[in-house]
Coordinates of C-alpha atoms and ligand atoms in Angstrom, one line a residue:
X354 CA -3.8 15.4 -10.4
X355 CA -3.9 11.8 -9.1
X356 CA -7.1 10.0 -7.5
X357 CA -6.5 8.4 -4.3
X358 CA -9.5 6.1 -3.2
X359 CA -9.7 4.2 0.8
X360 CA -11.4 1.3 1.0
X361 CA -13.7 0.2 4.3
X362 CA -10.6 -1.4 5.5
X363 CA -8.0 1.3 5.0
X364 CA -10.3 3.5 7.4
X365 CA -11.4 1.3 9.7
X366 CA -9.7 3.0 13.0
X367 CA -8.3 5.6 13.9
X368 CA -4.8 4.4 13.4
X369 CA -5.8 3.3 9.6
X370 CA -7.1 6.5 9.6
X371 CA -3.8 8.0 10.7
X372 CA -2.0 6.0 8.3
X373 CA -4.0 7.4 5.6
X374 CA -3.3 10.8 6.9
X375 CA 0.5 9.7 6.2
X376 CA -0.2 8.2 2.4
X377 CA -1.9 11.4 1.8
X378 CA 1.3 13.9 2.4
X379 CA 3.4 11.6 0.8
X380 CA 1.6 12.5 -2.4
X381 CA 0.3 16.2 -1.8
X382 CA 2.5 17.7 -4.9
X383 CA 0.7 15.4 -6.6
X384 CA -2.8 17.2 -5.9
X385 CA -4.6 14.3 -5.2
X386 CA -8.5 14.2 -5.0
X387 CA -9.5 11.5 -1.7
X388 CA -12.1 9.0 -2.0
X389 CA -13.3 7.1 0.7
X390 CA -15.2 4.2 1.4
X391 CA -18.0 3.8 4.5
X392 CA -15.8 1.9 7.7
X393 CA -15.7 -1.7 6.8
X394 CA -19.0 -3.8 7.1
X395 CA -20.6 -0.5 8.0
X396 CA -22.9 -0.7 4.5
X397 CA -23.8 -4.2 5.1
X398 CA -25.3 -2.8 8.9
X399 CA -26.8 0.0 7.5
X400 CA -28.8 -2.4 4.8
X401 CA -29.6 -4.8 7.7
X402 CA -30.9 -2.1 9.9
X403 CA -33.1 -1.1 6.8
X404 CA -34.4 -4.5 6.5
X405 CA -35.1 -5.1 10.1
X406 CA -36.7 -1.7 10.3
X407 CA -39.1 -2.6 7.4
X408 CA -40.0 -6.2 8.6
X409 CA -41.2 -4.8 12.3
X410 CA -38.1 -5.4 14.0
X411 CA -37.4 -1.6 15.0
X412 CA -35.4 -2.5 18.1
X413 CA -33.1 -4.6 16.7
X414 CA -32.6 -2.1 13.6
X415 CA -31.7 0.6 16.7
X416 CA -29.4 -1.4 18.0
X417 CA -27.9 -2.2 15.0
X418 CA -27.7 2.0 14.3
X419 CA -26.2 2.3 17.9
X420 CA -23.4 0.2 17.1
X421 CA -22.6 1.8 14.0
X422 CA -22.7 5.2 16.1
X423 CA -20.3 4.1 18.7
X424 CA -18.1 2.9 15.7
X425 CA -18.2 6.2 14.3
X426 CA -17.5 8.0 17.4
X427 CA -14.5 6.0 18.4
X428 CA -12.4 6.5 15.5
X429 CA -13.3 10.2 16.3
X430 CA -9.9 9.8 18.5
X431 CA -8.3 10.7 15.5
X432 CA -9.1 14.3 16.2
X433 CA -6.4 15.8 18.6
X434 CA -8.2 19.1 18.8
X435 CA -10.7 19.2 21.0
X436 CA -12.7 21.9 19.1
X437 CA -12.6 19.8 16.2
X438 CA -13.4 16.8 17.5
X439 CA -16.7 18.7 19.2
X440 CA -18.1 20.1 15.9
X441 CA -17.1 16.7 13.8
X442 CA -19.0 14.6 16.4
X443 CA -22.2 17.0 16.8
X444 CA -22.4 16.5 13.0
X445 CA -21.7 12.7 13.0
X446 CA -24.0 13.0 16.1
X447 CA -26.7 14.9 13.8
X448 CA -26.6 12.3 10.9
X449 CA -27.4 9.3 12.9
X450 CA -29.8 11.2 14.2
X451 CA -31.8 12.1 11.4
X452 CA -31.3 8.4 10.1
X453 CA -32.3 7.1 13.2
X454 CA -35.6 9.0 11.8
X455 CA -35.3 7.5 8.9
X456 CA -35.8 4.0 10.1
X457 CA -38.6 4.8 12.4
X458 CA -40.5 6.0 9.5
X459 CA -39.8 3.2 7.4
X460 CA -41.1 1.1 10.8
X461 CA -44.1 2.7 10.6
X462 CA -44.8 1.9 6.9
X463 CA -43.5 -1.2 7.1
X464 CA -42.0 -0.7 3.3
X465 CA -38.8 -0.4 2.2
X466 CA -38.5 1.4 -1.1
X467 CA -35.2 1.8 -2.8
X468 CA -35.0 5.5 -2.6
X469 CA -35.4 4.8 1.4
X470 CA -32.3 2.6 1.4
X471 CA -30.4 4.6 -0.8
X472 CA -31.0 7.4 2.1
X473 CA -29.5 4.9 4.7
X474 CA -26.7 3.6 2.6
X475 CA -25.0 6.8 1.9
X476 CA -24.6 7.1 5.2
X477 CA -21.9 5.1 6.0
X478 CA -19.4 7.3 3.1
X479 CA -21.0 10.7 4.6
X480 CA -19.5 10.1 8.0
X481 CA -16.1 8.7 6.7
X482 CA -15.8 11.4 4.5
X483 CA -16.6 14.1 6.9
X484 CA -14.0 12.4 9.6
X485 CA -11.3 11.5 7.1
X486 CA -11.1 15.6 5.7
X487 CA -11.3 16.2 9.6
X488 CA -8.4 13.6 10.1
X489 CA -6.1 15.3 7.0
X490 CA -7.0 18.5 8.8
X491 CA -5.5 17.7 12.0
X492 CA -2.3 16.7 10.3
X493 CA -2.0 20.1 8.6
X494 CA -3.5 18.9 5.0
X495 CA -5.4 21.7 3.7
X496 CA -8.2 19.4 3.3
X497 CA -12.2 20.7 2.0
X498 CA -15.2 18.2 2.4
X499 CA -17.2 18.0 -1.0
X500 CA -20.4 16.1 -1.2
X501 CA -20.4 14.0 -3.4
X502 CA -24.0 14.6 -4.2
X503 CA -23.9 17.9 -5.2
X504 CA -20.8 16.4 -7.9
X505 CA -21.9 12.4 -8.8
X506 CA -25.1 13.0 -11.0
X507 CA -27.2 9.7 -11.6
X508 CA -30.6 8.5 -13.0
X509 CA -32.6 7.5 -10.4
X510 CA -32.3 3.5 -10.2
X511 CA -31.7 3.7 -6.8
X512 CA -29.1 1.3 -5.6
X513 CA -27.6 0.6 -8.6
X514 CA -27.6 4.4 -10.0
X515 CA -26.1 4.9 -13.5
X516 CA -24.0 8.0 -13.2
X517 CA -24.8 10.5 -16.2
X518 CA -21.4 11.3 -17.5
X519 CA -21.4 14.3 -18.6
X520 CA -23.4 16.4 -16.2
X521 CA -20.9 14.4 -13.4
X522 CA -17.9 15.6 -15.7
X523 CA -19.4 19.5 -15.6
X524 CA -20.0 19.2 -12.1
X525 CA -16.6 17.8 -10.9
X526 CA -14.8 20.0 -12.9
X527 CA -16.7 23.1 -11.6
X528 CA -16.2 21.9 -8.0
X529 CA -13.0 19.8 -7.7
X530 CA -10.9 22.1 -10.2
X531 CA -10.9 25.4 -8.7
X532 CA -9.7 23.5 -5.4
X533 CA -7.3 21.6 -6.7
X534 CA -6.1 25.0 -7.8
X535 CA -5.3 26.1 -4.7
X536 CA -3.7 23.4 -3.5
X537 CA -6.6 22.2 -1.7
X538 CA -7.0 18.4 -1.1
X539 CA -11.0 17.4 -1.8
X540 CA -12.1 14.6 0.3
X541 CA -15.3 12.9 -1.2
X542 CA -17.5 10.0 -0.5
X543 CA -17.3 7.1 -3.2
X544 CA -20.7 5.4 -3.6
X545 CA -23.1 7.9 -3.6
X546 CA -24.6 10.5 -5.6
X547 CA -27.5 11.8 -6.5
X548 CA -30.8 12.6 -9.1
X549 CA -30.5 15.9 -10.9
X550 CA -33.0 16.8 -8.5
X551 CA -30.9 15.7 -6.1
X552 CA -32.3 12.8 -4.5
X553 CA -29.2 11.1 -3.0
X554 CA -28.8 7.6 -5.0
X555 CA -26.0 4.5 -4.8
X556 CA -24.0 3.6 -7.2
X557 CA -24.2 -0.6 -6.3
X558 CA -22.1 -2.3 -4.0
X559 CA -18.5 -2.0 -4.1
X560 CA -19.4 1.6 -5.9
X561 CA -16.6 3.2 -4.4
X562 CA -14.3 2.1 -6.9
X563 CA -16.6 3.4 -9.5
X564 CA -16.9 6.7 -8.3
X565 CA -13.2 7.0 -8.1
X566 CA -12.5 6.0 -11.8
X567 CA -15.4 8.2 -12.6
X568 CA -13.8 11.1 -10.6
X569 CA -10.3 10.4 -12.5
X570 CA -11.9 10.1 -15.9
X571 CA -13.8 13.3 -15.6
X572 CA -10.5 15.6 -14.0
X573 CA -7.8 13.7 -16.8
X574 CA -6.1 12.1 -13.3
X575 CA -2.5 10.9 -13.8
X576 CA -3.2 8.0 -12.1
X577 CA -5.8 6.6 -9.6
X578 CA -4.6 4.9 -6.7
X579 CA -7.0 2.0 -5.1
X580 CA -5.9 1.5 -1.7
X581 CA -7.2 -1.7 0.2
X582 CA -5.5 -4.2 2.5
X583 CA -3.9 -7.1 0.0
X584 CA -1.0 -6.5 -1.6
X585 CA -2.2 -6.4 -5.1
X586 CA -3.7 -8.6 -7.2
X587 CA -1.8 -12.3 -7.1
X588 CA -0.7 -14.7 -9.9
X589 CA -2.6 -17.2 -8.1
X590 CA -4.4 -17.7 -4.9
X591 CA -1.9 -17.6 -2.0
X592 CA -4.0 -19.8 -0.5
X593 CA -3.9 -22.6 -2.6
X594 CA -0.3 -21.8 -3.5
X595 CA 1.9 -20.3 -0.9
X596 CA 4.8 -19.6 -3.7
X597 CA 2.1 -17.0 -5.8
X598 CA 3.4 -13.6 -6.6
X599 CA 2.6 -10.5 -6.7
X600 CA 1.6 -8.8 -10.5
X601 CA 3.0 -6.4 -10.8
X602 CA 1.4 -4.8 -14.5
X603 CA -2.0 -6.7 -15.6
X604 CA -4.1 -5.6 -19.0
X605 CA -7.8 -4.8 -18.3
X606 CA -9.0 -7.4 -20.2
X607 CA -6.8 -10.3 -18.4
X608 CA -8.1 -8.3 -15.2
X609 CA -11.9 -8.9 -16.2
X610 CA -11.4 -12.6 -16.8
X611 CA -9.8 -13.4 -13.6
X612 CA -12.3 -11.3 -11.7
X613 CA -15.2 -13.8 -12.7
X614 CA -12.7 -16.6 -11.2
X615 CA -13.0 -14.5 -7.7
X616 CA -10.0 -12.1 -7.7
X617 CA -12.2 -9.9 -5.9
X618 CA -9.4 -7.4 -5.3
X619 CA -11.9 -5.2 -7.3
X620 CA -14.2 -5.4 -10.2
X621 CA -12.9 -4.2 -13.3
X622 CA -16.1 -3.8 -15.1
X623 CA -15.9 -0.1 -12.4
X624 CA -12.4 1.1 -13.9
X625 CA -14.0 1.3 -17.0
X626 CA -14.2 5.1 -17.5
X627 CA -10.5 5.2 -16.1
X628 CA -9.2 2.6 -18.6
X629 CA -11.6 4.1 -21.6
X630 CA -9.1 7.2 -21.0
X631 CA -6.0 5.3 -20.7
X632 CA -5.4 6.2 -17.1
X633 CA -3.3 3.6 -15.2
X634 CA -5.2 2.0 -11.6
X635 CA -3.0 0.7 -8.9
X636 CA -4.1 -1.4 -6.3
X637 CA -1.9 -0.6 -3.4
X638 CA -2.1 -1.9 0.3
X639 CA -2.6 0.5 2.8
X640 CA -0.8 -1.5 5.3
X641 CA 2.5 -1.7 3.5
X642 CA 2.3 1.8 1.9
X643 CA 5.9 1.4 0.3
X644 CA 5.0 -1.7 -1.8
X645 CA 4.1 -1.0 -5.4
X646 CA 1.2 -3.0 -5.5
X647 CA -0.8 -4.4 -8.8
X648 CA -1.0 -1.8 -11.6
X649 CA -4.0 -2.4 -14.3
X650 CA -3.8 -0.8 -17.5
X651 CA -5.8 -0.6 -21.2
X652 CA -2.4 -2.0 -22.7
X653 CA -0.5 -3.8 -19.9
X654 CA 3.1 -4.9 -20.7
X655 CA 3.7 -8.3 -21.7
X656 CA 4.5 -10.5 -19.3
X657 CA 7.6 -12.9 -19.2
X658 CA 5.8 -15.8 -18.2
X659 CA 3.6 -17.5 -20.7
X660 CA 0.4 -16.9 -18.7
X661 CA -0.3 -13.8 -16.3
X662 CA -2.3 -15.3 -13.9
X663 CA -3.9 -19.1 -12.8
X664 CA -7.6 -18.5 -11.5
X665 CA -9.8 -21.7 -9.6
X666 CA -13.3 -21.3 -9.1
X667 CA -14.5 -24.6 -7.1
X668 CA -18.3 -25.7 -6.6
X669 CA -19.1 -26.5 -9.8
X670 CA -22.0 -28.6 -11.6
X671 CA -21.6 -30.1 -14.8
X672 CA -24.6 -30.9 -16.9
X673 CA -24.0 -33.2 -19.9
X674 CA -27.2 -33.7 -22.6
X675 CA -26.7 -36.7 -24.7
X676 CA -29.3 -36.9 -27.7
X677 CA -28.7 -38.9 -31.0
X678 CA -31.2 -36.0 -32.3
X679 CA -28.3 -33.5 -31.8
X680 CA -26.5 -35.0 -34.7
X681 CA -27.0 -32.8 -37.6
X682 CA -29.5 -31.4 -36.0
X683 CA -29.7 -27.6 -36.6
X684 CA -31.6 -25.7 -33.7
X685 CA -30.5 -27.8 -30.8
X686 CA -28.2 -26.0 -29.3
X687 CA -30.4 -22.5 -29.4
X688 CA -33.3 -24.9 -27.7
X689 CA -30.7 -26.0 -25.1
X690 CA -29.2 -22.4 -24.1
X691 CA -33.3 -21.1 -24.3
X692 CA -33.6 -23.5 -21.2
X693 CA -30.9 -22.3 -19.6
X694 CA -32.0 -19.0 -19.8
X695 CA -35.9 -19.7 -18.7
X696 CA -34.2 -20.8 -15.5
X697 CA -31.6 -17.4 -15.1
X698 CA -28.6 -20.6 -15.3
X699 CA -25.6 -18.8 -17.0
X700 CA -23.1 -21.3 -18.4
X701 CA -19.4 -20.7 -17.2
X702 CA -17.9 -23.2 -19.6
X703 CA -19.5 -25.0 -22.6
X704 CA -18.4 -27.9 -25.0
X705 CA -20.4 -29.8 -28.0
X706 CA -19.4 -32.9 -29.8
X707 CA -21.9 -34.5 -32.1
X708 CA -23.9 -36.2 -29.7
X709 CA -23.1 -34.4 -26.9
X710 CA -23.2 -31.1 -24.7
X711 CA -21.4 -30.7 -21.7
X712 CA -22.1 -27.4 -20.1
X713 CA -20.4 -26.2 -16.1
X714 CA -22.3 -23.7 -14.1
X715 CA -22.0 -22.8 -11.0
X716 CA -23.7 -25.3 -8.5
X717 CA -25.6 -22.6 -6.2
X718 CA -28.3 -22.6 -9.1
X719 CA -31.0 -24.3 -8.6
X720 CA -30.5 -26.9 -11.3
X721 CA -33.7 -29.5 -10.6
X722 CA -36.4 -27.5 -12.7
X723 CA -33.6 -26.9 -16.1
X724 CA -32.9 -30.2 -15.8
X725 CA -36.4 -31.5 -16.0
X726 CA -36.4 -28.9 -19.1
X727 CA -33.6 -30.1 -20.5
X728 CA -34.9 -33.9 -20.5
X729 CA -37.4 -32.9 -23.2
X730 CA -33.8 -32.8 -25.7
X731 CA -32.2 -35.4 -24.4
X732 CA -30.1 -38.0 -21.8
X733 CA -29.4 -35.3 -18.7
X734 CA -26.9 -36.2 -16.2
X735 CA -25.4 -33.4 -13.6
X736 CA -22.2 -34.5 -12.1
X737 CA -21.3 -32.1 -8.8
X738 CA -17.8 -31.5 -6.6
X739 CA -16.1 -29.8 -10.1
X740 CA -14.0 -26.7 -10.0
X741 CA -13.0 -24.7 -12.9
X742 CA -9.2 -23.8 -13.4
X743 CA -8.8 -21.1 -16.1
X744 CA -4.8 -20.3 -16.8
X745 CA -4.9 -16.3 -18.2
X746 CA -2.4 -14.5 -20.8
X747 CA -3.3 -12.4 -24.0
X748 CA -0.4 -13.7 -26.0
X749 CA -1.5 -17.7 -26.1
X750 CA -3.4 -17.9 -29.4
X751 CA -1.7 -18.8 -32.1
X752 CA 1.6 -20.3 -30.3
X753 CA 1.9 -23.9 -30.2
X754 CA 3.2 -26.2 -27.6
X755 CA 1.4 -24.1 -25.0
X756 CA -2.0 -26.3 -24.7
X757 CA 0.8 -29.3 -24.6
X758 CA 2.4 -27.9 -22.4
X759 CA -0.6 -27.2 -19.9
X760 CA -2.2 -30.7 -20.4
X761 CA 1.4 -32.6 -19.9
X762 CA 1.9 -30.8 -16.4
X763 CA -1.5 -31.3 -15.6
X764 CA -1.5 -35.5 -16.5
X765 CA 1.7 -35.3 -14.5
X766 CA -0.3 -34.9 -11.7
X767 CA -2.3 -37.6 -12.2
X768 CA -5.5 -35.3 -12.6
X769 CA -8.6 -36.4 -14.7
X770 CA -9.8 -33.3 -16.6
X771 CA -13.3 -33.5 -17.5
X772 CA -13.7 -30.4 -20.6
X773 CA -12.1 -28.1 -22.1
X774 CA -12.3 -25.0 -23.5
X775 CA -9.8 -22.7 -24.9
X776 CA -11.5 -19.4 -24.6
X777 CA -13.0 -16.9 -27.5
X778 CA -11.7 -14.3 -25.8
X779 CA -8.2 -15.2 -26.7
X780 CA -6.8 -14.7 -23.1
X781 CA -7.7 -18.1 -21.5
X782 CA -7.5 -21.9 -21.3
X783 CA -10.0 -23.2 -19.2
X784 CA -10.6 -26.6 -17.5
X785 CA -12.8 -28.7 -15.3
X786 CA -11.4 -31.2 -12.5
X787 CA -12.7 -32.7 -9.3
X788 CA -12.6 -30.2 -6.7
X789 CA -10.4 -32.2 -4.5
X790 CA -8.1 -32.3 -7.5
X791 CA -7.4 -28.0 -7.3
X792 CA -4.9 -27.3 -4.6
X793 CA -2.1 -30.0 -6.6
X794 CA -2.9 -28.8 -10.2
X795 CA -2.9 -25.1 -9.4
X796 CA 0.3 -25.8 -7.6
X797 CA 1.8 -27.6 -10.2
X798 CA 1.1 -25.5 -13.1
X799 CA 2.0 -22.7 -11.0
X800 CA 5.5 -23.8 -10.5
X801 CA 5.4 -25.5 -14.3
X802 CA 4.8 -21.7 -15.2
X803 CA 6.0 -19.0 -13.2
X804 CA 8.4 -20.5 -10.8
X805 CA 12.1 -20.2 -12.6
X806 CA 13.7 -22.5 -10.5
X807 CA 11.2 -25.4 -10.0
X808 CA 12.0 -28.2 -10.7
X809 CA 9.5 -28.5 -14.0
X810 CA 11.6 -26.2 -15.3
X811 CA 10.6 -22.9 -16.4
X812 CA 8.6 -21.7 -19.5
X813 CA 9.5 -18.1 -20.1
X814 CA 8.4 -16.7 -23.7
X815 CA 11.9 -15.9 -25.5
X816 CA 11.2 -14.7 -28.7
X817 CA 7.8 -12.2 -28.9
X818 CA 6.6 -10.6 -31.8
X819 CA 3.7 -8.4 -30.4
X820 CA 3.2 -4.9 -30.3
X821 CA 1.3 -4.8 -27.3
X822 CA 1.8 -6.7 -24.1
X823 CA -0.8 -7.3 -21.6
X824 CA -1.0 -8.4 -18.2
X825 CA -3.1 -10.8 -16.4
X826 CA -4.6 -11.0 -12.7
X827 CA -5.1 -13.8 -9.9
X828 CA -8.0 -15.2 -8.1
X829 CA -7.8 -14.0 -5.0
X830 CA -10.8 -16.1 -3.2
X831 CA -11.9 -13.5 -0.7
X832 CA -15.8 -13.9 -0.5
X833 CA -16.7 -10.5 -1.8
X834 CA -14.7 -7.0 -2.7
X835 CA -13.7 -5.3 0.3
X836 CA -16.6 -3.9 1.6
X837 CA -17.1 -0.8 2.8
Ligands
LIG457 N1 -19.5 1.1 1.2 C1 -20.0 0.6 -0.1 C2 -20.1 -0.9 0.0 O1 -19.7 -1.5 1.0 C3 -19.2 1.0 -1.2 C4 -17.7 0.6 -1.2 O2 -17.1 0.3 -0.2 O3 -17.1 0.5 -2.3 O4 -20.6 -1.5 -0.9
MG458 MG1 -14.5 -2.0 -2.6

């Protein structure tokens, strides 16, 4: 069996909703299992209705429910029949309805607890899912909707649920199997579950994902399939680089690192259970259904280019501490990262010398009460505009030249780089430059190392010695993962 999971984008309308429809018979001897997400920027209503309903504004929380409604009913168009459409909409009709309830109550209390806005998030997958197994319906699928509360079991820290695996495992397999023996097609909400008393719960943002490699781990999928609207995940940002490329194999771990750079495709961290089994993910774009897409795997190929991917995360703060009591000075640095952590500042980059620590964080934080903390050590001085550029690939430890080889192309730009870090985790060499300084150096190292015929010539690894190859993943630099 293969997982198949539709983001907020790939069911957005009725035509994405038809094109789905398509995607899904191309794959029915397959015996997929559907996920799908709420309609795009449906959650982020549903959470805003919620937190106008709570603060006292009750009319604008309705109107904010009445738009989702007429969202929901118009991609109801789908439906050909007319005695299906009828008895989809009077249910679509009956859930806003009772979460129109919902938020009057929570008016009235003025509170919003997180088991109250767990009840109103799940609303957005309930109605996909209901129209989507309608949709497959229509189009001859032998389609059955499965809720995924009665399948997704979770403790009960609502909006960010922790599924409890093995109950979820029993569960699926009692419900999805016998279906899946027939031939049937389950279509399934992603996001939501529930208590083992069955209080519906969330899964956090973006949980779709999750509940799909959750679904795939606990049936032994084949494969799951993400589907969303890029074209998979990028060896740099296309934005900054018009001449990126699509990856086509990327390891997990090469995946996670680029992620924290902003390849937002998905999060990685929510494959987990589907790479902790070995079961391949592809990222695949609804739009252009024939296109292979990104595949991410425990043990990716190796790549042929030196480096699988070339991430830039820009508004950046460095923070250097100069203190002559640093040198041979045993406890300093534990006193300096203790501040950091008072103040909830996590450090994206660090790099000591003897009288010196030079630390890059991201410059959203709130920096003005760590440094006054940090002043008690030493000289503080916080330099803004950086950007971190990270180049990714498991196989650079240990090879020479390749450090060189980055630095060289870099300083042929003319581009100051201010630290440097070659990363513990063995899959990255990191950097910090000016922000202004990022569209020129991502676009020459890009060409420096993965464009054959620029002019820097190419730098494709000849000779490798490694069992196991692994992929990397690109910074994609969308603001968030598609939402549903
Ligand atoms: N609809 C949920 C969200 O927007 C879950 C998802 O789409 O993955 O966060
Ligand atoms: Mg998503």
């Amino acid at each position: 069996m293969i997982v198949m999971k539709f983001g907020g984008t790939s069911v957005e309308n009725d035509t994405a909703i038809n094109r789905v429809a398509d995607i899904v018979l191309g794959r029915l001897e397959e015996r997929p299992v559907v996920v799908v997400s709420a309609i795009a920027g449906v959650t982020d209503a549903l959470q805003a209705m919620s937190n106008a309903a709570a603060s006292g504004s009750l009319p604008e929380a309705l109107k904010l429910l009445r738009k989702v409604r007429q969202q929901y009913l118009a991609v109801l168009s789908v439906l050909a029949s007319r005695a299906g459409e009828a008895a989809v909409r009077q249910e679509v009709q009956a859930l806003l309805d009772s979460t129109q309830d919902v938020l009057r109550g929570i008016s009235v209390l003025g509170e919003l607890t997180a088991r109250s806005t767990d009840n109103i998030l799940a609303v957005g997958e309930l109605l996909s899912s209901r129209i989507v197994s309608a949709a497959l319906a229509e189009r001859g699928i032998d389609s059955v909707l499965v809720d995924s509360r009665h399948c997704i079991v979770t403790d009960a820290s609502h909006t960010r649920a922790v599924p409890l695996f093995d109950r979820t495992s029993d569960r699926l397999r009692s419900h999805i199997k016998p279906l899946l023996q027939a031939n049937q097609v389950p279509v399934m909400g992603g996001f939501i579950g529930a208590t083992t008393e069955g209080v519906p719960t969330t899964l956090g943002r973006g949980g779709s994902d999750f509940s799909a490699a959750i679904i795939g781990a606990a049936l032994h999928a084949r494969r799951i399939e993400i589907w969303t609207d890029v074209e998979g995940m990028m060896t740099t940002d296309p934005r900054l680089c018009p001449q990126a490329q699509r990856i086509e194999v990327i390891g997990f771990d090469e995946a996670s690192e680029l992620a924290f750079f902003g390849a937002k495709v998905l999060h990685p961290a929510t494959l987990i259970p589907a790479v902790e089994k070995n079961i391949p993910v592809h990222v695949l774009d609804s739009r252009h259904p024939e296109s292979q897409g990104t595949c991410i795997r425990a043990r990716a190929q190796r790549s042929r280019t030196v480096f699988r991917a070339i991430a830039a995360k820009a508004g950046i703060s460095v923070i250097n501490v100069k203190s002559p009591r640093m040198l041979m000075a045993h406890g300093f640095l534990r006193s300096l990262f203790e501040a950091f952590d008072r103040h909830g500042c996590a450090a994206d980059l660090v790099s000591t010398s003897e009288v010196s620590v030079s630390v890059a964080l991201d410059s959203s934080r709130d920096v003005a009460a760590l440094v006054n903390d940090l002043q008690k050590l030493g000289e503080v001085e916080v330099e803004d505009g950086k950007a971190i550029i990270c180049l990714v690939g498991k196989h650079i430890r240990g090879r020479a030249g390749i450090a060189a080889s980055v630095f060289s192309t870099v300083a042929a730009a003319h581009v100051n780089v201010h630290m440097i870090s070659q990363g513990a985790s063995e899959i990255n060499i990191s950097f910090v430059v000016e922000e202004q300084d990022v569209p020129q150096t991502v676009q020459r190292l890009h060409r420096h190392f993965f464009e054959p015929t620029g002019q820097d010539g190419p730098t494709v690894i000849r000779s490798v010695t490694t069992r196991s190859p692994v992929p990397v993943l690109v910074a994609q630099a969308s603001a968030r993962p598609e939402a549903g």
